[in-house]
Amino acid sequence: MGNYANELTQSAKEGEKLAQETTVSMDEINEQVNSINEAITVIDQIAFQTNILSLNAAVEAATAGEAGKGFAVVAQEVRNLAARSAEAAKEIKELVETATTKANSGKSIADKMIKGYNGLNDNISKTIEIISDVEMASKEQQTGIEQINDAVTQLDQQTQQNALIATQTYEEATKTDEMAKLIVSSADEKEFEGKNSVEIKTVKKIK
C-alpha cells in the first residue's frame, strides 16, 4: 500500500507539472493572440484609409471625365481590395476571439486540475501517514505475538518437564509400593515375637 501510494504521489506530481505547463502555454497563446489583435487593428486602419483614398480617387476620376475612366477602374479595384482586406481581418479577429476563449477555458481547466492535484497530494500524504501508523502498530503487534509465542514455548517445555517428572515420580511410587508389599509379604511369612500385636495394629490402622 505504501508503494502504491508513493507511485500515486509521483503520478499526481507529474500531472500537476503538466497542468502548470499547460497554463504557461495558454498564457503564451494569449500573448500571441494579443499581438495578432494588434496586427488586425493595423490592417483595419489600412483598409479604412485605402477605402477613403479609393473614394477620393473615384471622385477625381469622375471629375476628369473620359480621361479618368481608366483611373476610376483602378480606384474601384483598390476599393474592392480594401473591402476584402477588412472582411478577412474581421474573420481573423473572430477566429482569434474563439481561440482566446478556448485558451482561457483551457487555462481555467488547468487551474482546476492543479487545485485537484494539490488536494489529491494532501489526501495521499494523509494516507501514507495512516499506512505508516498501521505499519508501526503491526510491527508492535508482531513483537507482542513473538513474545507470546516464546512464553507459550517455554510453558510447553515446562509442562513437558513436569509431565516427565510426574511420570518418573509415578514409576518410583509404583516401585516403592511393590517393594513395600514384598516387605510386608515377607514379614508376614516369618514368625517373630510380637507378630500378632503388629497385625492387630495394622488392621486397626487400615480401618
PDB file of N, CA and C in Angstrom, residues 28-116:
ATOM      1  N   GLU A  28       1.044  31.985 -22.997  1.00  0.00           N
ATOM      2  CA  GLU A  28       1.803  32.328 -24.205  1.00  0.00           C
ATOM      3  C   GLU A  28       0.877  32.495 -25.403  1.00  0.00           C
ATOM      4  N   ILE A  29      -0.135  31.627 -25.494  1.00  0.00           N
ATOM      5  CA  ILE A  29      -1.117  31.757 -26.583  1.00  0.00           C
ATOM      6  C   ILE A  29      -1.834  33.099 -26.491  1.00  0.00           C
ATOM      7  N   ASN A  30      -2.219  33.473 -25.282  1.00  0.00           N
ATOM      8  CA  ASN A  30      -2.899  34.763 -25.102  1.00  0.00           C
ATOM      9  C   ASN A  30      -2.007  35.928 -25.522  1.00  0.00           C
ATOM     10  N   GLU A  31      -0.716  35.811 -25.233  1.00  0.00           N
ATOM     11  CA  GLU A  31       0.213  36.870 -25.656  1.00  0.00           C
ATOM     12  C   GLU A  31       0.269  36.946 -27.184  1.00  0.00           C
ATOM     13  N   GLN A  32       0.330  35.772 -27.834  1.00  0.00           N
ATOM     14  CA  GLN A  32       0.347  35.752 -29.299  1.00  0.00           C
ATOM     15  C   GLN A  32      -0.963  36.302 -29.872  1.00  0.00           C
ATOM     16  N   VAL A  33      -2.059  35.960 -29.216  1.00  0.00           N
ATOM     17  CA  VAL A  33      -3.363  36.452 -29.658  1.00  0.00           C
ATOM     18  C   VAL A  33      -3.419  37.975 -29.560  1.00  0.00           C
ATOM     19  N   ASN A  34      -2.875  38.523 -28.496  1.00  0.00           N
ATOM     20  CA  ASN A  34      -2.843  39.982 -28.360  1.00  0.00           C
ATOM     21  C   ASN A  34      -2.035  40.621 -29.483  1.00  0.00           C
ATOM     22  N   SER A  35      -0.929  39.994 -29.854  1.00  0.00           N
ATOM     23  CA  SER A  35      -0.121  40.500 -30.968  1.00  0.00           C
ATOM     24  C   SER A  35      -0.900  40.446 -32.275  1.00  0.00           C
ATOM     25  N   ILE A  36      -1.646  39.337 -32.474  1.00  0.00           N
ATOM     26  CA  ILE A  36      -2.465  39.205 -33.692  1.00  0.00           C
ATOM     27  C   ILE A  36      -3.551  40.281 -33.711  1.00  0.00           C
ATOM     28  N   ASN A  37      -4.181  40.525 -32.563  1.00  0.00           N
ATOM     29  CA  ASN A  37      -5.217  41.560 -32.485  1.00  0.00           C
ATOM     30  C   ASN A  37      -4.653  42.937 -32.839  1.00  0.00           C
ATOM     31  N   GLU A  38      -3.443  43.187 -32.378  1.00  0.00           N
ATOM     32  CA  GLU A  38      -2.813  44.465 -32.715  1.00  0.00           C
ATOM     33  C   GLU A  38      -2.568  44.551 -34.226  1.00  0.00           C
ATOM     34  N   ALA A  39      -2.109  43.450 -34.841  1.00  0.00           N
ATOM     35  CA  ALA A  39      -1.884  43.435 -36.290  1.00  0.00           C
ATOM     36  C   ALA A  39      -3.202  43.621 -37.043  1.00  0.00           C
ATOM     37  N   ILE A  40      -4.271  42.991 -36.537  1.00  0.00           N
ATOM     38  CA  ILE A  40      -5.583  43.133 -37.177  1.00  0.00           C
ATOM     39  C   ILE A  40      -6.056  44.573 -37.105  1.00  0.00           C
ATOM     40  N   THR A  41      -5.810  45.220 -35.977  1.00  0.00           N
ATOM     41  CA  THR A  41      -6.187  46.633 -35.837  1.00  0.00           C
ATOM     42  C   THR A  41      -5.474  47.484 -36.880  1.00  0.00           C
ATOM     43  N   VAL A  42      -4.187  47.197 -37.093  1.00  0.00           N
ATOM     44  CA  VAL A  42      -3.418  47.931 -38.116  1.00  0.00           C
ATOM     45  C   VAL A  42      -4.003  47.678 -39.507  1.00  0.00           C
ATOM     46  N   ILE A  43      -4.343  46.390 -39.783  1.00  0.00           N
ATOM     47  CA  ILE A  43      -4.928  46.055 -41.102  1.00  0.00           C
ATOM     48  C   ILE A  43      -6.248  46.802 -41.296  1.00  0.00           C
ATOM     49  N   ASP A  44      -7.074  46.834 -40.243  1.00  0.00           N
ATOM     50  CA  ASP A  44      -8.350  47.558 -40.332  1.00  0.00           C
ATOM     51  C   ASP A  44      -8.126  49.038 -40.646  1.00  0.00           C
ATOM     52  N   GLN A  45      -7.149  49.612 -39.991  1.00  0.00           N
ATOM     53  CA  GLN A  45      -6.868  51.033 -40.234  1.00  0.00           C
ATOM     54  C   GLN A  45      -6.394  51.263 -41.665  1.00  0.00           C
ATOM     55  N   ILE A  46      -5.506  50.362 -42.142  1.00  0.00           N
ATOM     56  CA  ILE A  46      -5.015  50.497 -43.517  1.00  0.00           C
ATOM     57  C   ILE A  46      -6.156  50.324 -44.512  1.00  0.00           C
ATOM     58  N   ALA A  47      -7.015  49.333 -44.268  1.00  0.00           N
ATOM     59  CA  ALA A  47      -8.152  49.095 -45.175  1.00  0.00           C
ATOM     60  C   ALA A  47      -9.079  50.297 -45.184  1.00  0.00           C
ATOM     61  N   PHE A  48      -9.311  50.890 -43.985  1.00  0.00           N
ATOM     62  CA  PHE A  48     -10.184  52.060 -43.912  1.00  0.00           C
ATOM     63  C   PHE A  48      -9.591  53.234 -44.684  1.00  0.00           C
ATOM     64  N   GLN A  49      -8.294  53.466 -44.467  1.00  0.00           N
ATOM     65  CA  GLN A  49      -7.634  54.573 -45.170  1.00  0.00           C
ATOM     66  C   GLN A  49      -7.597  54.319 -46.675  1.00  0.00           C
ATOM     67  N   THR A  50      -7.334  53.060 -47.070  1.00  0.00           N
ATOM     68  CA  THR A  50      -7.307  52.719 -48.503  1.00  0.00           C
ATOM     69  C   THR A  50      -8.675  52.948 -49.129  1.00  0.00           C
ATOM     70  N   ASN A  51      -9.720  52.606 -48.384  1.00  0.00           N
ATOM     71  CA  ASN A  51     -11.076  52.802 -48.880  1.00  0.00           C
ATOM     72  C   ASN A  51     -11.365  54.289 -49.088  1.00  0.00           C
ATOM     73  N   ILE A  52     -10.916  55.129 -48.145  1.00  0.00           N
ATOM     74  CA  ILE A  52     -11.105  56.583 -48.275  1.00  0.00           C
ATOM     75  C   ILE A  52     -10.362  57.104 -49.494  1.00  0.00           C
ATOM     76  N   LEU A  53      -9.104  56.631 -49.670  1.00  0.00           N
ATOM     77  CA  LEU A  53      -8.297  57.070 -50.803  1.00  0.00           C
ATOM     78  C   LEU A  53      -8.932  56.637 -52.130  1.00  0.00           C
ATOM     79  N   SER A  54      -9.485  55.403 -52.128  1.00  0.00           N
ATOM     80  CA  SER A  54     -10.115  54.928 -53.374  1.00  0.00           C
ATOM     81  C   SER A  54     -11.375  55.738 -53.692  1.00  0.00           C
ATOM     82  N   LEU A  55     -12.105  56.148 -52.668  1.00  0.00           N
ATOM     83  CA  LEU A  55     -13.283  57.001 -52.897  1.00  0.00           C
ATOM     84  C   LEU A  55     -12.862  58.359 -53.468  1.00  0.00           C
ATOM     85  N   ASN A  56     -11.823  58.928 -52.888  1.00  0.00           N
ATOM     86  CA  ASN A  56     -11.307  60.214 -53.387  1.00  0.00           C
ATOM     87  C   ASN A  56     -10.831  60.074 -54.828  1.00  0.00           C
ATOM     88  N   ALA A  57     -10.147  58.925 -55.103  1.00  0.00           N
ATOM     89  CA  ALA A  57      -9.662  58.702 -56.466  1.00  0.00           C
ATOM     90  C   ALA A  57     -10.824  58.568 -57.441  1.00  0.00           C
ATOM     91  N   ALA A  58     -11.901  57.891 -56.999  1.00  0.00           N
ATOM     92  CA  ALA A  58     -13.072  57.732 -57.872  1.00  0.00           C
ATOM     93  C   ALA A  58     -13.709  59.074 -58.165  1.00  0.00           C
ATOM     94  N   VAL A  59     -13.746  59.949 -57.146  1.00  0.00           N
ATOM     95  CA  VAL A  59     -14.312  61.295 -57.350  1.00  0.00           C
ATOM     96  C   VAL A  59     -13.464  62.079 -58.347  1.00  0.00           C
ATOM     97  N   GLU A  60     -12.159  61.976 -58.177  1.00  0.00           N
ATOM     98  CA  GLU A  60     -11.254  62.700 -59.095  1.00  0.00           C
ATOM     99  C   GLU A  60     -11.370  62.155 -60.505  1.00  0.00           C
ATOM    100  N   ALA A  61     -11.509  60.812 -60.598  1.00  0.00           N
ATOM    101  CA  ALA A  61     -11.633  60.206 -61.934  1.00  0.00           C
ATOM    102  C   ALA A  61     -12.924  60.657 -62.607  1.00  0.00           C
ATOM    103  N   ALA A  62     -14.006  60.767 -61.829  1.00  0.00           N
ATOM    104  CA  ALA A  62     -15.277  61.229 -62.403  1.00  0.00           C
ATOM    105  C   ALA A  62     -15.163  62.678 -62.859  1.00  0.00           C
ATOM    106  N   THR A  63     -14.394  63.451 -62.096  1.00  0.00           N
ATOM    107  CA  THR A  63     -14.217  64.861 -62.446  1.00  0.00           C
ATOM    108  C   THR A  63     -13.416  64.989 -63.745  1.00  0.00           C
ATOM    109  N   ALA A  64     -12.460  64.061 -63.925  1.00  0.00           N
ATOM    110  CA  ALA A  64     -11.614  64.133 -65.108  1.00  0.00           C
ATOM    111  C   ALA A  64     -12.346  63.716 -66.376  1.00  0.00           C
ATOM    112  N   GLY A  65     -13.514  63.100 -66.212  1.00  0.00           N
ATOM    113  CA  GLY A  65     -14.311  62.751 -67.397  1.00  0.00           C
ATOM    114  C   GLY A  65     -13.768  61.531 -68.095  1.00  0.00           C
ATOM    115  N   GLU A  66     -13.712  61.596 -69.431  1.00  0.00           N
ATOM    116  CA  GLU A  66     -13.295  60.454 -70.243  1.00  0.00           C
ATOM    117  C   GLU A  66     -11.864  60.034 -69.940  1.00  0.00           C
ATOM    118  N   ALA A  67     -11.027  60.995 -69.643  1.00  0.00           N
ATOM    119  CA  ALA A  67      -9.611  60.693 -69.398  1.00  0.00           C
ATOM    120  C   ALA A  67      -9.412  59.962 -68.070  1.00  0.00           C
ATOM    121  N   GLY A  68     -10.377  60.057 -67.203  1.00  0.00           N
ATOM    122  CA  GLY A  68     -10.211  59.435 -65.886  1.00  0.00           C
ATOM    123  C   GLY A  68     -10.894  58.099 -65.757  1.00  0.00           C
ATOM    124  N   LYS A  69     -11.448  57.559 -66.860  1.00  0.00           N
ATOM    125  CA  LYS A  69     -12.147  56.270 -66.756  1.00  0.00           C
ATOM    126  C   LYS A  69     -11.220  55.124 -66.304  1.00  0.00           C
ATOM    127  N   GLY A  70     -10.065  55.072 -66.910  1.00  0.00           N
ATOM    128  CA  GLY A  70      -9.111  54.003 -66.548  1.00  0.00           C
ATOM    129  C   GLY A  70      -8.698  54.124 -65.079  1.00  0.00           C
ATOM    130  N   PHE A  71      -8.499  55.328 -64.660  1.00  0.00           N
ATOM    131  CA  PHE A  71      -8.122  55.546 -63.265  1.00  0.00           C
ATOM    132  C   PHE A  71      -9.266  55.171 -62.324  1.00  0.00           C
ATOM    133  N   ALA A  72     -10.507  55.387 -62.791  1.00  0.00           N
ATOM    134  CA  ALA A  72     -11.669  55.039 -61.981  1.00  0.00           C
ATOM    135  C   ALA A  72     -11.750  53.533 -61.762  1.00  0.00           C
ATOM    136  N   VAL A  73     -11.401  52.757 -62.829  1.00  0.00           N
ATOM    137  CA  VAL A  73     -11.402  51.294 -62.703  1.00  0.00           C
ATOM    138  C   VAL A  73     -10.376  50.852 -61.653  1.00  0.00           C
ATOM    139  N   VAL A  74      -9.198  51.458 -61.710  1.00  0.00           N
ATOM    140  CA  VAL A  74      -8.145  51.120 -60.737  1.00  0.00           C
ATOM    141  C   VAL A  74      -8.593  51.464 -59.307  1.00  0.00           C
ATOM    142  N   ALA A  75      -9.219  52.624 -59.195  1.00  0.00           N
ATOM    143  CA  ALA A  75      -9.694  53.052 -57.869  1.00  0.00           C
ATOM    144  C   ALA A  75     -10.734  52.080 -57.322  1.00  0.00           C
ATOM    145  N   GLN A  76     -11.593  51.563 -58.204  1.00  0.00           N
ATOM    146  CA  GLN A  76     -12.614  50.613 -57.794  1.00  0.00           C
ATOM    147  C   GLN A  76     -11.990  49.303 -57.319  1.00  0.00           C
ATOM    148  N   GLU A  77     -10.959  48.847 -58.035  1.00  0.00           N
ATOM    149  CA  GLU A  77     -10.273  47.617 -57.652  1.00  0.00           C
ATOM    150  C   GLU A  77      -9.566  47.786 -56.304  1.00  0.00           C
ATOM    151  N   VAL A  78      -8.978  48.964 -56.136  1.00  0.00           N
ATOM    152  CA  VAL A  78      -8.329  49.237 -54.858  1.00  0.00           C
ATOM    153  C   VAL A  78      -9.366  49.220 -53.733  1.00  0.00           C
ATOM    154  N   ARG A  79     -10.527  49.793 -54.030  1.00  0.00           N
ATOM    155  CA  ARG A  79     -11.598  49.808 -53.030  1.00  0.00           C
ATOM    156  C   ARG A  79     -12.064  48.385 -52.712  1.00  0.00           C
ATOM    157  N   ASN A  80     -12.160  47.556 -53.762  1.00  0.00           N
ATOM    158  CA  ASN A  80     -12.555  46.156 -53.551  1.00  0.00           C
ATOM    159  C   ASN A  80     -11.526  45.412 -52.680  1.00  0.00           C
ATOM    160  N   LEU A  81     -10.246  45.657 -52.963  1.00  0.00           N
ATOM    161  CA  LEU A  81      -9.188  45.027 -52.169  1.00  0.00           C
ATOM    162  C   LEU A  81      -9.248  45.479 -50.720  1.00  0.00           C
ATOM    163  N   ALA A  82      -9.548  46.761 -50.511  1.00  0.00           N
ATOM    164  CA  ALA A  82      -9.666  47.280 -49.147  1.00  0.00           C
ATOM    165  C   ALA A  82     -10.822  46.611 -48.413  1.00  0.00           C
ATOM    166  N   ALA A  83     -11.933  46.432 -49.145  1.00  0.00           N
ATOM    167  CA  ALA A  83     -13.098  45.788 -48.544  1.00  0.00           C
ATOM    168  C   ALA A  83     -12.794  44.332 -48.200  1.00  0.00           C
ATOM    169  N   ARG A  84     -12.100  43.644 -49.100  1.00  0.00           N
ATOM    170  CA  ARG A  84     -11.749  42.242 -48.865  1.00  0.00           C
ATOM    171  C   ARG A  84     -10.756  42.116 -47.707  1.00  0.00           C
ATOM    172  N   SER A  85      -9.835  43.073 -47.630  1.00  0.00           N
ATOM    173  CA  SER A  85      -8.870  43.063 -46.517  1.00  0.00           C
ATOM    174  C   SER A  85      -9.586  43.257 -45.182  1.00  0.00           C
ATOM    175  N   ALA A  86     -10.562  44.177 -45.182  1.00  0.00           N
ATOM    176  CA  ALA A  86     -11.324  44.428 -43.958  1.00  0.00           C
ATOM    177  C   ALA A  86     -12.135  43.202 -43.560  1.00  0.00           C
ATOM    178  N   GLU A  87     -12.727  42.519 -44.562  1.00  0.00           N
ATOM    179  CA  GLU A  87     -13.511  41.324 -44.295  1.00  0.00           C
ATOM    180  C   GLU A  87     -12.620  40.188 -43.766  1.00  0.00           C
ATOM    181  N   ALA A  88     -11.443  40.031 -44.394  1.00  0.00           N
ATOM    182  CA  ALA A  88     -10.513  38.996 -43.942  1.00  0.00           C
ATOM    183  C   ALA A  88     -10.035  39.285 -42.516  1.00  0.00           C
ATOM    184  N   ALA A  89      -9.776  40.559 -42.252  1.00  0.00           N
ATOM    185  CA  ALA A  89      -9.348  40.945 -40.909  1.00  0.00           C
ATOM    186  C   ALA A  89     -10.439  40.637 -39.885  1.00  0.00           C
ATOM    187  N   LYS A  90     -11.706  40.870 -40.294  1.00  0.00           N
ATOM    188  CA  LYS A  90     -12.832  40.583 -39.405  1.00  0.00           C
ATOM    189  C   LYS A  90     -12.909  39.085 -39.097  1.00  0.00           C
ATOM    190  N   GLU A  91     -12.742  38.248 -40.152  1.00  0.00           N
ATOM    191  CA  GLU A  91     -12.798  36.800 -39.969  1.00  0.00           C
ATOM    192  C   GLU A  91     -11.653  36.321 -39.070  1.00  0.00           C
ATOM    193  N   ILE A  92     -10.465  36.883 -39.309  1.00  0.00           N
ATOM    194  CA  ILE A  92      -9.313  36.507 -38.479  1.00  0.00           C
ATOM    195  C   ILE A  92      -9.562  36.904 -37.029  1.00  0.00           C
ATOM    196  N   LYS A  93     -10.152  38.062 -36.837  1.00  0.00           N
ATOM    197  CA  LYS A  93     -10.436  38.542 -35.489  1.00  0.00           C
ATOM    198  C   LYS A  93     -11.417  37.613 -34.777  1.00  0.00           C
ATOM    199  N   GLU A  94     -12.434  37.134 -35.505  1.00  0.00           N
ATOM    200  CA  GLU A  94     -13.399  36.199 -34.919  1.00  0.00           C
ATOM    201  C   GLU A  94     -12.716  34.881 -34.534  1.00  0.00           C
ATOM    202  N   LEU A  95     -11.836  34.388 -35.428  1.00  0.00           N
ATOM    203  CA  LEU A  95     -11.105  33.152 -35.130  1.00  0.00           C
ATOM    204  C   LEU A  95     -10.212  33.325 -33.898  1.00  0.00           C
ATOM    205  N   VAL A  96      -9.568  34.485 -33.829  1.00  0.00           N
ATOM    206  CA  VAL A  96      -8.678  34.760 -32.698  1.00  0.00           C
ATOM    207  C   VAL A  96      -9.482  34.853 -31.402  1.00  0.00           C
ATOM    208  N   GLU A  97     -10.658  35.464 -31.481  1.00  0.00           N
ATOM    209  CA  GLU A  97     -11.505  35.559 -30.287  1.00  0.00           C
ATOM    210  C   GLU A  97     -11.935  34.172 -29.816  1.00  0.00           C
ATOM    211  N   THR A  98     -12.266  33.296 -30.788  1.00  0.00           N
ATOM    212  CA  THR A  98     -12.627  31.917 -30.447  1.00  0.00           C
ATOM    213  C   THR A  98     -11.442  31.190 -29.796  1.00  0.00           C
ATOM    214  N   ALA A  99     -10.252  31.391 -30.403  1.00  0.00           N
ATOM    215  CA  ALA A  99      -9.053  30.767 -29.847  1.00  0.00           C
ATOM    216  C   ALA A  99      -8.770  31.295 -28.441  1.00  0.00           C
ATOM    217  N   THR A 100      -8.999  32.602 -28.249  1.00  0.00           N
ATOM    218  CA  THR A 100      -8.776  33.194 -26.929  1.00  0.00           C
ATOM    219  C   THR A 100      -9.727  32.592 -25.897  1.00  0.00           C
ATOM    220  N   THR A 101     -10.995  32.441 -26.302  1.00  0.00           N
ATOM    221  CA  THR A 101     -11.989  31.850 -25.399  1.00  0.00           C
ATOM    222  C   THR A 101     -11.594  30.430 -25.008  1.00  0.00           C
ATOM    223  N   LYS A 102     -11.175  29.641 -26.002  1.00  0.00           N
ATOM    224  CA  LYS A 102     -10.772  28.254 -25.728  1.00  0.00           C
ATOM    225  C   LYS A 102      -9.500  28.206 -24.872  1.00  0.00           C
ATOM    226  N   ALA A 103      -8.575  29.138 -25.147  1.00  0.00           N
ATOM    227  CA  ALA A 103      -7.343  29.175 -24.353  1.00  0.00           C
ATOM    228  C   ALA A 103      -7.654  29.504 -22.897  1.00  0.00           C
ATOM    229  N   ASN A 104      -8.545  30.489 -22.706  1.00  0.00           N
ATOM    230  CA  ASN A 104      -8.932  30.850 -21.333  1.00  0.00           C
ATOM    231  C   ASN A 104      -9.648  29.693 -20.643  1.00  0.00           C
ATOM    232  N   SER A 105     -10.492  28.986 -21.417  1.00  0.00           N
ATOM    233  CA  SER A 105     -11.183  27.827 -20.863  1.00  0.00           C
ATOM    234  C   SER A 105     -10.180  26.738 -20.479  1.00  0.00           C
ATOM    235  N   GLY A 106      -9.202  26.508 -21.368  1.00  0.00           N
ATOM    236  CA  GLY A 106      -8.160  25.531 -21.069  1.00  0.00           C
ATOM    237  C   GLY A 106      -7.352  25.918 -19.848  1.00  0.00           C
ATOM    238  N   LYS A 107      -7.068  27.205 -19.718  1.00  0.00           N
ATOM    239  CA  LYS A 107      -6.322  27.676 -18.550  1.00  0.00           C
ATOM    240  C   LYS A 107      -7.133  27.466 -17.277  1.00  0.00           C
ATOM    241  N   SER A 108      -8.444  27.752 -17.361  1.00  0.00           N
ATOM    242  CA  SER A 108      -9.311  27.546 -16.200  1.00  0.00           C
ATOM    243  C   SER A 108      -9.337  26.076 -15.795  1.00  0.00           C
ATOM    244  N   ILE A 109      -9.449  25.193 -16.801  1.00  0.00           N
ATOM    245  CA  ILE A 109      -9.441  23.755 -16.517  1.00  0.00           C
ATOM    246  C   ILE A 109      -8.108  23.338 -15.900  1.00  0.00           C
ATOM    247  N   ALA A 110      -7.003  23.866 -16.455  1.00  0.00           N
ATOM    248  CA  ALA A 110      -5.685  23.539 -15.923  1.00  0.00           C
ATOM    249  C   ALA A 110      -5.546  24.006 -14.473  1.00  0.00           C
ATOM    250  N   ASP A 111      -6.080  25.198 -14.179  1.00  0.00           N
ATOM    251  CA  ASP A 111      -6.038  25.705 -12.792  1.00  0.00           C
ATOM    252  C   ASP A 111      -6.815  24.782 -11.853  1.00  0.00           C
ATOM    253  N   LYS A 112      -7.993  24.328 -12.318  1.00  0.00           N
ATOM    254  CA  LYS A 112      -8.782  23.398 -11.507  1.00  0.00           C
ATOM    255  C   LYS A 112      -8.039  22.076 -11.317  1.00  0.00           C
ATOM    256  N   MET A 113      -7.355  21.645 -12.385  1.00  0.00           N
ATOM    257  CA  MET A 113      -6.578  20.406 -12.287  1.00  0.00           C
ATOM    258  C   MET A 113      -5.470  20.552 -11.255  1.00  0.00           C
ATOM    259  N   ILE A 114      -4.807  21.708 -11.252  1.00  0.00           N
ATOM    260  CA  ILE A 114      -3.726  21.945 -10.284  1.00  0.00           C
ATOM    261  C   ILE A 114      -4.272  21.890  -8.867  1.00  0.00           C
ATOM    262  N   LYS A 115      -5.426  22.554  -8.651  1.00  0.00           N
ATOM    263  CA  LYS A 115      -6.046  22.516  -7.314  1.00  0.00           C
ATOM    264  C   LYS A 115      -6.427  21.082  -6.943  1.00  0.00           C
ATOM    265  N   GLY A 116      -6.958  20.349  -7.936  1.00  0.00           N
ATOM    266  CA  GLY A 116      -7.334  18.955  -7.684  1.00  0.00           C
ATOM    267  C   GLY A 116      -6.124  18.098  -7.330  1.00  0.00           C
TER     268      GLY A 116
END
